[in-house]
């Protein structure tokens, strides 16, 4: 990796398969930028424990699943370093130092923390859950990342990371980098059911790992314009999920489809077939790439990636301790 490139740090909690919402929200950006930037991708397994703290038998499976999804999507392990959060103890050390000057009220008012707490039905938040944005600031800043490609729900966390870095640099020494957020072309992809967001837990997602037939079955069953009963009835693309997906995944034909739908010249089944074909065209190369990586190959990528990430984290922590004056015995 040539010196002098700016860095990217981004990642996900391993809580299940990645879907098209992840792809257009941030994964496509990560693939696109991995040559221009020195890229690090964190599998945030400790952060996953903030909501799944009971012994989770799926954790290992999910770590391998998400790594397979990254590789399938086009993350190249020769360009991007994929690593496991729990295996970098310095991240947790830095989190502790940041927590000394981060206010509880700021965390309690974080809109994403609030939404997630409500989703999980937490009436009282655990210390770890409330504090996960602090740990995320450590994830990012220990790599001195300049850019963080994520979905739009992560914006408040990157904002906090910027504030924490600024505060640290001010209090001690300017050794850390203020990160910028980068949100994808489609910050929020609606779900197959027309709900505001595609999400595994809402059961309205097309996964990167779906087969061609699964994709077709899901799209076949998607809600279209309820006012349209006969093929020749004029349609209302603005209320139709399938049309919305055409705009995202089939922009070249979306204008024509909109016109044909409004005039009753294209039926929903035909329109869905076109969309399914287009999405499968996007997923097909992913299916082929996925085949190239078996369990051992993924394990090796994670081992090597974590080793490399650890070296970077060790270097930054040495600077942090020196800046804070807690390197007494050096
Ligand atoms: N909070 C992110 C999510 O839920 C995952 C994450 C953890 C992350 N650490 C990160 C994202 C650092 C970007 C940078 O998807």
PDB file of N, CA and C in Angstrom, residues 20 206-220 249-250 272-288:
ATOM      1  N   UNK A  20     -29.732  -5.027  -0.255  1.00  0.00           N
ATOM      2  CA  UNK A  20     -29.555  -3.976  -1.268  1.00  0.00           C
ATOM      3  C   UNK A  20     -29.506  -2.581  -0.660  1.00  0.00           C
ATOM      4  N   UNK A 206     -34.144  -7.560   0.140  1.00  0.00           N
ATOM      5  CA  UNK A 206     -33.514  -8.447  -0.847  1.00  0.00           C
ATOM      6  C   UNK A 206     -32.038  -8.510  -0.457  1.00  0.00           C
ATOM      7  N   UNK A 207     -31.579  -9.718  -0.148  1.00  0.00           N
ATOM      8  CA  UNK A 207     -30.196  -9.877   0.322  1.00  0.00           C
ATOM      9  C   UNK A 207     -29.234 -10.057  -0.842  1.00  0.00           C
ATOM     10  N   UNK A 208     -27.996  -9.626  -0.627  1.00  0.00           N
ATOM     11  CA  UNK A 208     -26.975  -9.815  -1.662  1.00  0.00           C
ATOM     12  C   UNK A 208     -26.783 -11.301  -1.938  1.00  0.00           C
ATOM     13  N   UNK A 209     -27.057 -12.121  -0.922  1.00  0.00           N
ATOM     14  CA  UNK A 209     -26.846 -13.562  -1.076  1.00  0.00           C
ATOM     15  C   UNK A 209     -28.088 -14.300  -1.602  1.00  0.00           C
ATOM     16  N   UNK A 210     -29.153 -13.590  -1.930  1.00  0.00           N
ATOM     17  CA  UNK A 210     -30.346 -14.263  -2.458  1.00  0.00           C
ATOM     18  C   UNK A 210     -30.060 -14.895  -3.832  1.00  0.00           C
ATOM     19  N   UNK A 211     -30.726 -16.010  -4.102  1.00  0.00           N
ATOM     20  CA  UNK A 211     -30.610 -16.614  -5.435  1.00  0.00           C
ATOM     21  C   UNK A 211     -31.484 -15.832  -6.414  1.00  0.00           C
ATOM     22  N   UNK A 212     -31.272 -16.095  -7.702  1.00  0.00           N
ATOM     23  CA  UNK A 212     -32.047 -15.398  -8.725  1.00  0.00           C
ATOM     24  C   UNK A 212     -33.543 -15.650  -8.514  1.00  0.00           C
ATOM     25  N   UNK A 213     -33.866 -16.869  -8.130  1.00  0.00           N
ATOM     26  CA  UNK A 213     -35.281 -17.185  -7.946  1.00  0.00           C
ATOM     27  C   UNK A 213     -35.848 -16.491  -6.703  1.00  0.00           C
ATOM     28  N   UNK A 214     -35.066 -16.434  -5.646  1.00  0.00           N
ATOM     29  CA  UNK A 214     -35.533 -15.721  -4.436  1.00  0.00           C
ATOM     30  C   UNK A 214     -35.808 -14.253  -4.757  1.00  0.00           C
ATOM     31  N   UNK A 215     -34.922 -13.660  -5.559  1.00  0.00           N
ATOM     32  CA  UNK A 215     -35.123 -12.259  -5.941  1.00  0.00           C
ATOM     33  C   UNK A 215     -36.449 -12.122  -6.690  1.00  0.00           C
ATOM     34  N   UNK A 216     -36.657 -13.007  -7.659  1.00  0.00           N
ATOM     35  CA  UNK A 216     -37.897 -12.930  -8.446  1.00  0.00           C
ATOM     36  C   UNK A 216     -39.127 -13.120  -7.559  1.00  0.00           C
ATOM     37  N   UNK A 217     -39.097 -14.108  -6.658  1.00  0.00           N
ATOM     38  CA  UNK A 217     -40.260 -14.349  -5.797  1.00  0.00           C
ATOM     39  C   UNK A 217     -40.565 -13.132  -4.915  1.00  0.00           C
ATOM     40  N   UNK A 218     -39.508 -12.511  -4.402  1.00  0.00           N
ATOM     41  CA  UNK A 218     -39.726 -11.343  -3.533  1.00  0.00           C
ATOM     42  C   UNK A 218     -40.328 -10.183  -4.328  1.00  0.00           C
ATOM     43  N   UNK A 219     -39.804  -9.969  -5.541  1.00  0.00           N
ATOM     44  CA  UNK A 219     -40.309  -8.844  -6.333  1.00  0.00           C
ATOM     45  C   UNK A 219     -41.718  -9.143  -6.842  1.00  0.00           C
ATOM     46  N   UNK A 220     -41.946 -10.406  -7.178  1.00  0.00           N
ATOM     47  CA  UNK A 220     -43.268 -10.805  -7.653  1.00  0.00           C
ATOM     48  C   UNK A 220     -44.336 -10.468  -6.607  1.00  0.00           C
ATOM     49  N   UNK A 249     -32.265   0.974  -9.539  1.00  0.00           N
ATOM     50  CA  UNK A 249     -31.483  -0.123 -10.132  1.00  0.00           C
ATOM     51  C   UNK A 249     -31.581  -0.184 -11.659  1.00  0.00           C
ATOM     52  N   UNK A 250     -32.475   0.625 -12.227  1.00  0.00           N
ATOM     53  CA  UNK A 250     -32.670   0.595 -13.676  1.00  0.00           C
ATOM     54  C   UNK A 250     -32.916   2.015 -14.182  1.00  0.00           C
ATOM     55  N   UNK A 272     -42.301  -6.006 -13.152  1.00  0.00           N
ATOM     56  CA  UNK A 272     -41.561  -6.712 -12.100  1.00  0.00           C
ATOM     57  C   UNK A 272     -40.500  -7.631 -12.700  1.00  0.00           C
ATOM     58  N   UNK A 273     -40.825  -8.215 -13.848  1.00  0.00           N
ATOM     59  CA  UNK A 273     -39.835  -9.089 -14.506  1.00  0.00           C
ATOM     60  C   UNK A 273     -38.616  -8.284 -14.923  1.00  0.00           C
ATOM     61  N   UNK A 274     -38.875  -7.108 -15.463  1.00  0.00           N
ATOM     62  CA  UNK A 274     -37.761  -6.246 -15.875  1.00  0.00           C
ATOM     63  C   UNK A 274     -36.888  -5.898 -14.675  1.00  0.00           C
ATOM     64  N   UNK A 275     -37.529  -5.558 -13.562  1.00  0.00           N
ATOM     65  CA  UNK A 275     -36.775  -5.154 -12.372  1.00  0.00           C
ATOM     66  C   UNK A 275     -35.964  -6.324 -11.826  1.00  0.00           C
ATOM     67  N   UNK A 276     -36.622  -7.477 -11.757  1.00  0.00           N
ATOM     68  CA  UNK A 276     -35.946  -8.658 -11.238  1.00  0.00           C
ATOM     69  C   UNK A 276     -34.714  -8.980 -12.092  1.00  0.00           C
ATOM     70  N   UNK A 277     -34.861  -8.858 -13.417  1.00  0.00           N
ATOM     71  CA  UNK A 277     -33.735  -9.094 -14.328  1.00  0.00           C
ATOM     72  C   UNK A 277     -32.592  -8.130 -14.038  1.00  0.00           C
ATOM     73  N   UNK A 278     -32.941  -6.895 -13.807  1.00  0.00           N
ATOM     74  CA  UNK A 278     -31.941  -5.853 -13.584  1.00  0.00           C
ATOM     75  C   UNK A 278     -31.201  -6.088 -12.253  1.00  0.00           C
ATOM     76  N   UNK A 279     -31.953  -6.440 -11.218  1.00  0.00           N
ATOM     77  CA  UNK A 279     -31.321  -6.665  -9.905  1.00  0.00           C
ATOM     78  C   UNK A 279     -30.457  -7.927  -9.967  1.00  0.00           C
ATOM     79  N   UNK A 280     -30.950  -8.928 -10.675  1.00  0.00           N
ATOM     80  CA  UNK A 280     -30.126 -10.137 -10.801  1.00  0.00           C
ATOM     81  C   UNK A 280     -28.850  -9.884 -11.604  1.00  0.00           C
ATOM     82  N   UNK A 281     -28.931  -8.940 -12.529  1.00  0.00           N
ATOM     83  CA  UNK A 281     -27.721  -8.560 -13.271  1.00  0.00           C
ATOM     84  C   UNK A 281     -26.667  -7.956 -12.332  1.00  0.00           C
ATOM     85  N   UNK A 282     -27.157  -7.203 -11.333  1.00  0.00           N
ATOM     86  CA  UNK A 282     -26.243  -6.610 -10.349  1.00  0.00           C
ATOM     87  C   UNK A 282     -25.689  -7.696  -9.421  1.00  0.00           C
ATOM     88  N   UNK A 283     -26.552  -8.660  -9.064  1.00  0.00           N
ATOM     89  CA  UNK A 283     -26.146  -9.662  -8.062  1.00  0.00           C
ATOM     90  C   UNK A 283     -25.347 -10.820  -8.656  1.00  0.00           C
ATOM     91  N   UNK A 284     -25.490 -11.042  -9.962  1.00  0.00           N
ATOM     92  CA  UNK A 284     -24.842 -12.207 -10.567  1.00  0.00           C
ATOM     93  C   UNK A 284     -23.315 -12.219 -10.360  1.00  0.00           C
ATOM     94  N   UNK A 285     -22.631 -11.103 -10.674  1.00  0.00           N
ATOM     95  CA  UNK A 285     -21.177 -11.110 -10.418  1.00  0.00           C
ATOM     96  C   UNK A 285     -20.857 -11.318  -8.943  1.00  0.00           C
ATOM     97  N   UNK A 286     -21.751 -10.906  -8.072  1.00  0.00           N
ATOM     98  CA  UNK A 286     -21.521 -11.118  -6.626  1.00  0.00           C
ATOM     99  C   UNK A 286     -21.604 -12.603  -6.302  1.00  0.00           C
ATOM    100  N   UNK A 287     -22.552 -13.266  -6.946  1.00  0.00           N
ATOM    101  CA  UNK A 287     -22.688 -14.722  -6.714  1.00  0.00           C
ATOM    102  C   UNK A 287     -21.422 -15.435  -7.177  1.00  0.00           C
ATOM    103  N   UNK A 288     -20.890 -14.975  -8.307  1.00  0.00           N
ATOM    104  CA  UNK A 288     -19.675 -15.627  -8.819  1.00  0.00           C
ATOM    105  C   UNK A 288     -18.485 -15.377  -7.903  1.00  0.00           C
TER     106      UNK A 288
END
